[in-house]
Each structure stands twice: as C-alpha cells, then as structure tokens.
Coordinates of C-alpha atoms and ligand atoms in Angstrom, one line a residue:
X1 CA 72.3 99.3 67.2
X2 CA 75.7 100.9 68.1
X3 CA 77.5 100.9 65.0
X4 CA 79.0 104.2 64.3
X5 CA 78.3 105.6 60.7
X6 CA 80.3 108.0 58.7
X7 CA 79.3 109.9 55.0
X8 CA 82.2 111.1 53.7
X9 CA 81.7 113.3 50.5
X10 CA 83.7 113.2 47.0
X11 CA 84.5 116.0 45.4
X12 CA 81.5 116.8 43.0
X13 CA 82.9 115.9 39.4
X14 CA 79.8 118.1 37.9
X15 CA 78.0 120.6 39.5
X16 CA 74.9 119.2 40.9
X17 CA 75.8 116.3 41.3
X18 CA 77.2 114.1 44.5
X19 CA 78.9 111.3 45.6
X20 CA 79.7 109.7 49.2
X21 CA 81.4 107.2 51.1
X22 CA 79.7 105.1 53.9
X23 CA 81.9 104.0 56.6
X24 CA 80.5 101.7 59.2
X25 CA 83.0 101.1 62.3
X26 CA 83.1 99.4 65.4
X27 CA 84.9 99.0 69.0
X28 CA 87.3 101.6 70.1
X29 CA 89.7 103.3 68.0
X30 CA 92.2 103.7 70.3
X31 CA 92.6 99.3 70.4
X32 CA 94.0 96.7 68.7
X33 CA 93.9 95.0 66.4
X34 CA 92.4 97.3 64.0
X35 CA 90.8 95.9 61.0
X36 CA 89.7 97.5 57.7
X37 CA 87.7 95.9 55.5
X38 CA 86.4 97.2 52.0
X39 CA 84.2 95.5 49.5
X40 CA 83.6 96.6 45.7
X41 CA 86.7 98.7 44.7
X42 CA 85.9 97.4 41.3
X43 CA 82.2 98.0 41.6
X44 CA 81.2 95.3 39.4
X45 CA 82.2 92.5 41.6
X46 CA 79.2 92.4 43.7
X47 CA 80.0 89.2 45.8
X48 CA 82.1 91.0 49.1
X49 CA 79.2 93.7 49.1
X50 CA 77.2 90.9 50.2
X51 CA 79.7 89.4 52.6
X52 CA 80.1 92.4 54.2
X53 CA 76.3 92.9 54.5
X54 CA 75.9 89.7 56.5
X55 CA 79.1 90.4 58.7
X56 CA 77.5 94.1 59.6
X57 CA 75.1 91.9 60.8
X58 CA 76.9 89.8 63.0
X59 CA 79.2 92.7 64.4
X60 CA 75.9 94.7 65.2
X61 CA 75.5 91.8 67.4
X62 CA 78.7 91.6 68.4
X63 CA 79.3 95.7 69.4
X64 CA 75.7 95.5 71.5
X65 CA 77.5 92.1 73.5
X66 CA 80.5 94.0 74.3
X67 CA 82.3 91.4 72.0
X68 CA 84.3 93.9 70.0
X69 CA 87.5 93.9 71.6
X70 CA 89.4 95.8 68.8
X71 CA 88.5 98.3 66.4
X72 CA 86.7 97.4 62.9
X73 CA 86.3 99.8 59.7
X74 CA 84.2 98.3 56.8
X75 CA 83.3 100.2 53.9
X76 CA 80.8 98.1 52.2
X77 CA 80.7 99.7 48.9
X78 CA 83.9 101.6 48.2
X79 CA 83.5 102.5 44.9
X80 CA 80.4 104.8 44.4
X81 CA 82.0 106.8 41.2
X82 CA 81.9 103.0 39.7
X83 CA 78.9 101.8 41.3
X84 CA 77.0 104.9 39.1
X85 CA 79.0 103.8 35.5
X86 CA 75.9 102.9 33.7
X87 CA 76.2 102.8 30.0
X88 CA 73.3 101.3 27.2
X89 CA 72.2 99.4 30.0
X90 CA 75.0 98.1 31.0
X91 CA 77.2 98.5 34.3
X92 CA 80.7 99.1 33.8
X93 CA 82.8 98.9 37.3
X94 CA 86.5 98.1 36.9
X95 CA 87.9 100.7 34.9
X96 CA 87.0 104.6 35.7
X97 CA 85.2 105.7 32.6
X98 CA 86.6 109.6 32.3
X99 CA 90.2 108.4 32.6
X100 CA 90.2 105.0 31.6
X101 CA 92.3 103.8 34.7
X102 CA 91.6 100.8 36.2
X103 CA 90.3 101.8 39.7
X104 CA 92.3 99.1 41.6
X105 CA 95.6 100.5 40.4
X106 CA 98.1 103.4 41.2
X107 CA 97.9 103.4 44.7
X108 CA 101.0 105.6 46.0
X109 CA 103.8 103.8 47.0
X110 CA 104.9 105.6 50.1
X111 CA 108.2 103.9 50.9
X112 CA 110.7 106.5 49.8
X113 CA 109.0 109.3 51.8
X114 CA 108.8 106.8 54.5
X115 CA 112.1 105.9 54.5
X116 CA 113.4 109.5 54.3
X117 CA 111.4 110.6 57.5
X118 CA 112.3 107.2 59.5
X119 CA 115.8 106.1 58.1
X120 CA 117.9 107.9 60.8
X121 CA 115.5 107.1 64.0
X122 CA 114.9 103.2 63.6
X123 CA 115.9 101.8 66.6
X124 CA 116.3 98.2 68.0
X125 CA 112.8 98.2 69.8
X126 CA 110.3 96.7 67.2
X127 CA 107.5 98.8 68.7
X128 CA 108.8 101.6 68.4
X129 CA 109.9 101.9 64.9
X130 CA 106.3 100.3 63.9
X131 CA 104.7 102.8 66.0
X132 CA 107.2 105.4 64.0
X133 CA 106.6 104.2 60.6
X134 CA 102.7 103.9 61.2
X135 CA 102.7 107.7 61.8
X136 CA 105.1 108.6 59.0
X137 CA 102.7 106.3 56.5
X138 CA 100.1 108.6 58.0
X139 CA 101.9 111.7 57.5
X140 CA 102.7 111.1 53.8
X141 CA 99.5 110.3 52.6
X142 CA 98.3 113.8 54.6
X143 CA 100.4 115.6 52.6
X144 CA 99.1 114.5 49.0
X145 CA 96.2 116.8 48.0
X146 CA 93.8 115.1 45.4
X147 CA 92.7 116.7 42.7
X148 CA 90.2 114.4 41.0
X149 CA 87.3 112.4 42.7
X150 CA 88.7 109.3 42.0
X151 CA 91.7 110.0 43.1
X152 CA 90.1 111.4 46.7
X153 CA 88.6 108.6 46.3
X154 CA 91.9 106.5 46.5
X155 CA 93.3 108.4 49.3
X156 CA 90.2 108.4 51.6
X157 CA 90.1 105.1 51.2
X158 CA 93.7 104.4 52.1
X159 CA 93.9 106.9 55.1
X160 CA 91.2 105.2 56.1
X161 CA 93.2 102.0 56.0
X162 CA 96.2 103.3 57.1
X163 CA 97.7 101.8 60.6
X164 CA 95.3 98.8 60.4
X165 CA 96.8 95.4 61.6
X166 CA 94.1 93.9 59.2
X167 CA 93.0 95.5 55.9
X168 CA 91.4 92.7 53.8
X169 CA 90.1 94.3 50.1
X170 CA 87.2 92.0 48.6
X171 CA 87.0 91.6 45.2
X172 CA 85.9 88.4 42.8
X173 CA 87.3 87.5 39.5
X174 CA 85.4 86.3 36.0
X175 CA 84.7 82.6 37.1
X176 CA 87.4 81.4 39.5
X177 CA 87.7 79.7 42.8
X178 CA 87.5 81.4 46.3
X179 CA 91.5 82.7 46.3
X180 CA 93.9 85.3 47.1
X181 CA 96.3 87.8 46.6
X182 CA 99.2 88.0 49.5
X183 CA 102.1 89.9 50.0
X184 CA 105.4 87.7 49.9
X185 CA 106.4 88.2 53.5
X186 CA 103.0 87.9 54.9
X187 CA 103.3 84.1 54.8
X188 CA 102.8 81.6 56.2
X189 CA 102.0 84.1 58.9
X190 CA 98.2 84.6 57.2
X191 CA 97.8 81.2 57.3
X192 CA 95.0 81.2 59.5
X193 CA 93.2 83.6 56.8
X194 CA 93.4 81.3 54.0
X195 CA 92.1 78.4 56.5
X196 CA 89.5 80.0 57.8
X197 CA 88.6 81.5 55.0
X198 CA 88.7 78.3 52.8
X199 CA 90.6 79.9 50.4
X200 CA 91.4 77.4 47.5
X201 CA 94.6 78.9 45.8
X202 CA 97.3 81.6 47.6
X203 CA 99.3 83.6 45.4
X204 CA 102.4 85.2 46.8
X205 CA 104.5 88.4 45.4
X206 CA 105.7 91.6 47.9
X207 CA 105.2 93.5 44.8
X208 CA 102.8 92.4 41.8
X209 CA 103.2 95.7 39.3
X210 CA 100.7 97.9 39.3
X211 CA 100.2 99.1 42.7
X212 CA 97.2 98.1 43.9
X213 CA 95.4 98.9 47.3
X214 CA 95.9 96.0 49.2
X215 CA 100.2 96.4 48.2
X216 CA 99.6 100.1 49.5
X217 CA 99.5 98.8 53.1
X218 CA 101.8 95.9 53.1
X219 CA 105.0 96.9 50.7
X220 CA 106.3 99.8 53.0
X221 CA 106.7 97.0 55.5
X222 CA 108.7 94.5 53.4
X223 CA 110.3 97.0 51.5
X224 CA 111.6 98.4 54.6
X225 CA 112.3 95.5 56.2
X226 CA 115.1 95.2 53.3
X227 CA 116.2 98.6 53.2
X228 CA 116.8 98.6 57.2
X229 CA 118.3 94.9 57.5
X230 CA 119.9 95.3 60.9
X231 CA 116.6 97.2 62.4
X232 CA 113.6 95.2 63.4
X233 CA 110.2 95.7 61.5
X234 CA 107.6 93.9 61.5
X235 CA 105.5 93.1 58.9
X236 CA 102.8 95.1 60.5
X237 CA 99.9 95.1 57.8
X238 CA 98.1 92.0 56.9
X239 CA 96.4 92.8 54.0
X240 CA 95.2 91.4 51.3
X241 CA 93.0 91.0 48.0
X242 CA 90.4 88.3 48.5
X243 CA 89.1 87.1 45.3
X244 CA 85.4 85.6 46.0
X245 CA 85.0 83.4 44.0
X246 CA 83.3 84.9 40.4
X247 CA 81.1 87.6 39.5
X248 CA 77.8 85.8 39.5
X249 CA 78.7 83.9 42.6
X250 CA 76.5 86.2 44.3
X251 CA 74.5 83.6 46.6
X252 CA 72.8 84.8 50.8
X253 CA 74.3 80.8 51.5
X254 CA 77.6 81.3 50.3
X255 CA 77.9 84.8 51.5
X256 CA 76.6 83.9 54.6
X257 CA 79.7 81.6 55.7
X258 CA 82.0 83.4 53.9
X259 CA 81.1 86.2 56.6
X260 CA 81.3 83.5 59.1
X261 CA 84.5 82.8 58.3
X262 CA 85.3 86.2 58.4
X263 CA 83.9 86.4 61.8
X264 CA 86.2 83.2 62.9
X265 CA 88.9 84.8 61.6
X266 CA 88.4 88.0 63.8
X267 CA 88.0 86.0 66.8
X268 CA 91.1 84.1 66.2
X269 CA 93.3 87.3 66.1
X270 CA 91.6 88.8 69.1
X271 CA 89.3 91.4 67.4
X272 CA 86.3 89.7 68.8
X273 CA 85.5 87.9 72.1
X274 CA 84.6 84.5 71.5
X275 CA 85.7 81.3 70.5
X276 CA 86.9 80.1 67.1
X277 CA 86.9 76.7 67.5
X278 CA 89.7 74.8 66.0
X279 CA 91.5 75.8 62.6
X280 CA 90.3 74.2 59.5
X281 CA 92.9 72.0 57.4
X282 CA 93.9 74.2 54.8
X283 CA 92.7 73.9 51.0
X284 CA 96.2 74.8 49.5
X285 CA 99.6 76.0 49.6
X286 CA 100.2 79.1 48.8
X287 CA 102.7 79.2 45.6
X288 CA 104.7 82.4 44.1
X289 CA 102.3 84.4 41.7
X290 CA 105.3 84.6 39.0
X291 CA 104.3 80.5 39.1
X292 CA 100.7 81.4 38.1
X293 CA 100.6 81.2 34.5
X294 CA 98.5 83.6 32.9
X295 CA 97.3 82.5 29.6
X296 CA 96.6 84.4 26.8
X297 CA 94.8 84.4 23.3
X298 CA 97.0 83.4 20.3
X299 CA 94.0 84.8 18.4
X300 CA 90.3 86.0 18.3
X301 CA 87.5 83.9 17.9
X302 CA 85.0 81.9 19.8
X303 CA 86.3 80.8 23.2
X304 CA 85.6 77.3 24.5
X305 CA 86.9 75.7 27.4
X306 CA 88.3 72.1 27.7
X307 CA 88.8 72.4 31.6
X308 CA 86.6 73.6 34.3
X309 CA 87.3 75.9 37.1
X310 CA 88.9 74.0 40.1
X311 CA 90.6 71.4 37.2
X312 CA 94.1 70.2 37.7
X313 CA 95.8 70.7 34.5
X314 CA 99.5 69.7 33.5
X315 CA 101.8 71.7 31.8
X316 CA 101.3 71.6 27.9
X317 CA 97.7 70.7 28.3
X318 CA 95.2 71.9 26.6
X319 CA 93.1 74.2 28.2
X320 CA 90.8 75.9 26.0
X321 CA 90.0 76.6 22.2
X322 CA 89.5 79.5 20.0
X323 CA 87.4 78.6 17.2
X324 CA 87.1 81.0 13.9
X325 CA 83.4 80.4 13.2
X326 CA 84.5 82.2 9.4
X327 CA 87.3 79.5 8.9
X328 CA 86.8 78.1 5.1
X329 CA 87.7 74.4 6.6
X330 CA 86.4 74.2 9.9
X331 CA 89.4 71.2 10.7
X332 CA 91.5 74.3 10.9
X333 CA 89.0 76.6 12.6
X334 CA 90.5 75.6 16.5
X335 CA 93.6 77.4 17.8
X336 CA 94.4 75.2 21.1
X337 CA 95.5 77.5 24.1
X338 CA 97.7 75.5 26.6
X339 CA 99.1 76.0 30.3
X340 CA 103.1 75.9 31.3
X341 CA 102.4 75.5 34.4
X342 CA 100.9 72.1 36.4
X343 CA 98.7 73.5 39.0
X344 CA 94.9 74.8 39.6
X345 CA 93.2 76.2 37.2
X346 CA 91.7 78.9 39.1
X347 CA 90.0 81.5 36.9
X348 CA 88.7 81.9 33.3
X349 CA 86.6 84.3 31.7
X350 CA 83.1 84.9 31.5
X351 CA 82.9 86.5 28.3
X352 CA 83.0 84.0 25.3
X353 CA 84.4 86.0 22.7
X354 CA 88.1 87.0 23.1
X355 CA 90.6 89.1 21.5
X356 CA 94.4 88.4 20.6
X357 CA 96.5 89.0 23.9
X358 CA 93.7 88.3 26.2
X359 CA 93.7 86.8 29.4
X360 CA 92.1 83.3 28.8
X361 CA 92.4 82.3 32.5
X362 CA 95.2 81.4 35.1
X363 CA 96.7 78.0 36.5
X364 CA 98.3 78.0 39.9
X365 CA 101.7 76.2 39.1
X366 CA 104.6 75.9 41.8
X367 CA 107.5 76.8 39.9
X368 CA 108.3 80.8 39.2
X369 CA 107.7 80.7 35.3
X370 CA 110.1 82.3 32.9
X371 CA 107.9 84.7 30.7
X372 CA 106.3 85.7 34.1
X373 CA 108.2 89.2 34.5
X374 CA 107.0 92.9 34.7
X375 CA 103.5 93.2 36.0
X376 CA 102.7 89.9 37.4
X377 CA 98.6 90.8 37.3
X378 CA 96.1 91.4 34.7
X379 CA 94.8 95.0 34.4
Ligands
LIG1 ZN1 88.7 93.3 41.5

C-alpha cells in the first residue's frame, strides 16, 4: 500500500499525556487539484469517519493503479482532544470541554492580513494573483503561534488545508437529510458536488457568523474578490461542510456510496483517472441560508414532532409540540412550534426534551427571512 502517513503531535495539555493527528495523503504534492478532506471536527458525529474509511480504501487502490492524478490529504479523525471527551459514560464531542468553545468555530479570518500583503501587487493575470494570495494565506497562518492544543489543533488542521482546490469538512447533524453548507460564490459552480453527492438541501451564505473551518478557506476568496473589483480572482477554494445525514446514520451501505460518490466526484474534477459516468439529476436547489428558518423553543417541555425529516412543510405550519407533562389541564399542556418558511424540513433534534431558545429543527425556505440576521448557524 502506498499511501503516505503522517502523526502529527498536539501539544501535551497534561504532562503524561498525548495527543496526535493522522494524516493519510496521496499523489504528488506538487499537482493539481489538491484535495483535503477531514472527517469528525466535532467528534461526535461519527458518520464521515466512516466515509472516509471506505474511500481510503478505494484511493489505496487508486495510488497502487497510478490513478491519482492530483494530490489528496484526508484526515479521518480530526478531532482527537474531542474524540477522548468521555464523561459518566457519555461522549461529549462538539464543544471543547476546558474552554467550552465549540470546536467548529473561530477559525481566523485571514482577509485583512491577506489583503495588506497582496493589495498593491494584484495584477490582471488570474494566476498569478491566486498563486499570490495562496502563498500570502500560507504566510499568515505561519505567523500565528498557538498556545493551546486545541487551538494547534485549529491551525494544523487549516495549514494543512490551506492552497487546496478542494477542502470538503464532514460533519452530520441531530436527524437531518444528507445536506450542505456552501459558500455564496461557490455556486452553482459546486454543482456537480451536490449531484454527485446526492445532497438533498444546499444552503448558501459567503459568511454564516461564527467562523467556521470550511469559511476559513473560501471567504478570503469572495471577500477579496469584493475588495479588489477591477482585479480577477478566482474563487479558488471549493470548500465546504457536508452534513451526512444524522448522528446514528452510521450504516457500511450508506457509507459505502457516499464514498463512491466522493470518488465520482474526484474523477469528475480530474483528481483521479477514470470515468465518472454521467452526472446525476440533482436533488435540490440550493437556497440562501438566511431562507432557512431556524426554529426555536417558545418553552421547555416534552418535544414531539408533527413532521418528519425530508417533510415539505408550509409556512405557519405546525411542526412540532412542546408538551408540559406538569400542566394542571392537559388541553393546555401543548405549545405548537411553527415554520415561516415553505421549504424542506431538513433537521430536528435527537434529544426529546428541550429548553426555551432551543433549536427545534430547520426548514429550507427560498426567501431570505426577516428575523434571520447575525449568526446565521446554530452553535
Ligand atoms: Zn458538526
């Protein structure tokens, strides 16, 4: 087997102990398209470690053909401070434990610096200013110095990232449908991703609050794209949060085609030899993520749901109830939760007891929603 395998080592948090990467890469470093792919940011979503076990597979296969025509990164398991959280038995892997942070958040925004070190050289040759900014991206994130192993871990994993044509970030949600997470100027030109990947709902936004990993990559592009009007630049990263489906969606069969897919995919965009046969019909249209209506508690209680995943529901429907099993007349034990937007419902929770405020699930409508400002995703 050629694949070429890399342990990069985290900063001990406690003496004694240790913590590493695994980095599995392919082809040659000096081609293109370069591809990074990295499973289980949030450790507890389990389904992309699996995909990416059954790709490895298939690019073993494809490195000892000769097939690998560009150069592939995958980090199977990117989280291993999460991957460790353990507590009274149960595993805890969105939200670093020590800090509380989310571990899919804060990912520098490298723009500005970008921008600084660029502004005055752009010139009218597209290549050359993406070959520029690629090595200024790389430049600023060598200059931060982390001082935490979670934030190490952050910037390995985005140096490892960095200058990739492809960086696709695979993540699940509660109990959803097989969707994703796409930078606003990135379509329709990923529209062979969401095809060959099958992908059920697209949600657009160049900037969803929060700066996570996957807008790391893409938002220097589009944001200078805007800043530099009369320069060309492309939008050079293609990358993306893939949202498999939900947490106990964990199935060989499933993850089998998705990795398939992902293989298709590859092929299409010249990373592998082969043929890709044609490209599937779509599933969707992509719509704006500020049309995705987020819908929250209006109280605590018992949550049931009227609609299942993959539903159509209208705006003003009901979608769910929150039933106060200590109401004195149970006639006014239900508090009815209801969507403004008309679209997919796409994900709900998993956990049947809910708090005020919480995030009872989302709806894929078409038109940008009013109360949708500020952070446009859940923490
Ligand atoms: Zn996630």
């Amino acid at each position: 087997m050629s694949r070429r395998s890399e342990r990069i080592a985290l900063m001990a948090e406690s003496p004694g102990t240790e913590q590493f990467l695994t980095v599995f890469r392919y082809g040659n470093p000096e081609n293109r398209p370069k591809v990074y792919l990295q499973a289980a940011l949030h450790a507890d979503e389990i389904p992309g470690m699996l995909v990416l076990h059954h790709l490895c597979a298939m690019l073993d296969a494809a490195e000892d053909r000769g097939d690998i025509a560009g150069d592939i990164t995958v980090v199977p398991s990117a989280n291993p401070i999460g991957l460790a959280q353990h507590v009274a038995g149960r595993h805890l892997g969105r939200y670093d434990l020590p800090s509380g942070i989310n571990f899919n958040r804060g990912y520098a925004d490298l723009t500005d610096k970008v921008a600084d070190r660029v502004g005055n050289d752009l010139c009218d040759d597209v290549q050359a200013n993406t070959a520029m900014i690629r090595a200024a991206l790389d430049q600023a994130l060598a200059e931060i110095m982390p001082t935490s192993a979670f934030a190490q871990l952050q910037h390995t994993l985005l140096r490892l990232a960095s200058g990739a044509d492809i960086a696709l970030d695979l993540h699940c949600d509660y109990e959803a449908l097989n969707y994703f997470f796409l930078g606003g100027k990135l379509w329709p030109a990923a529209a062979d991703l969401a095809a060959d990947l099958g992908a059920e709902a697209v949600l657009l936004a160049v900037s969803s609050g929060g700066e996570p990993f996957d807008e790391a990559l893409s938002v220097p592009w589009a944001m200078l794209a805007d800043r530099f009007p009369d320069k060309p630049i492309p939008q050079a990263c293609l990358s993306a949060t893939l949202e498999l489906r939900g947490m106990s969606d964990v199935d060989d069969g499933v993850a089998r085609s998705d990795a398939e897919n992902l293989y298709r995919f590859l092929q299409r965009r010249g990373v592998i030899a082969g043929d890709p046969g044609p490209l599937p019909a779509p599933k969707c249209d992509a719509t704006p993520l500020e049309a995705a209506d987020s819908l929250k508690a209006p109280a605590g209680g018992l949550l049931v749901y009227h609609k299942r995943i993959g539903d159509h529901v209208e705006t003003d429907e009901v979608v769910a109830e929150i039933v106060d099993p200590l109401a004195g007349d149970p006639a006014t034990a239900r508090t009815p939760v209801t969507s403004r937007a008309t679209g997919r419902f796409y994900s709900r929770c998993r956990d049947k007891l809910i708090r005020p405020g919480e995030c009872v699930g989302n709806v894929a409508g078409t038109e940008p929603l009013a109360h949708r400002s500020g952070d446009l995703i859940e923490d």
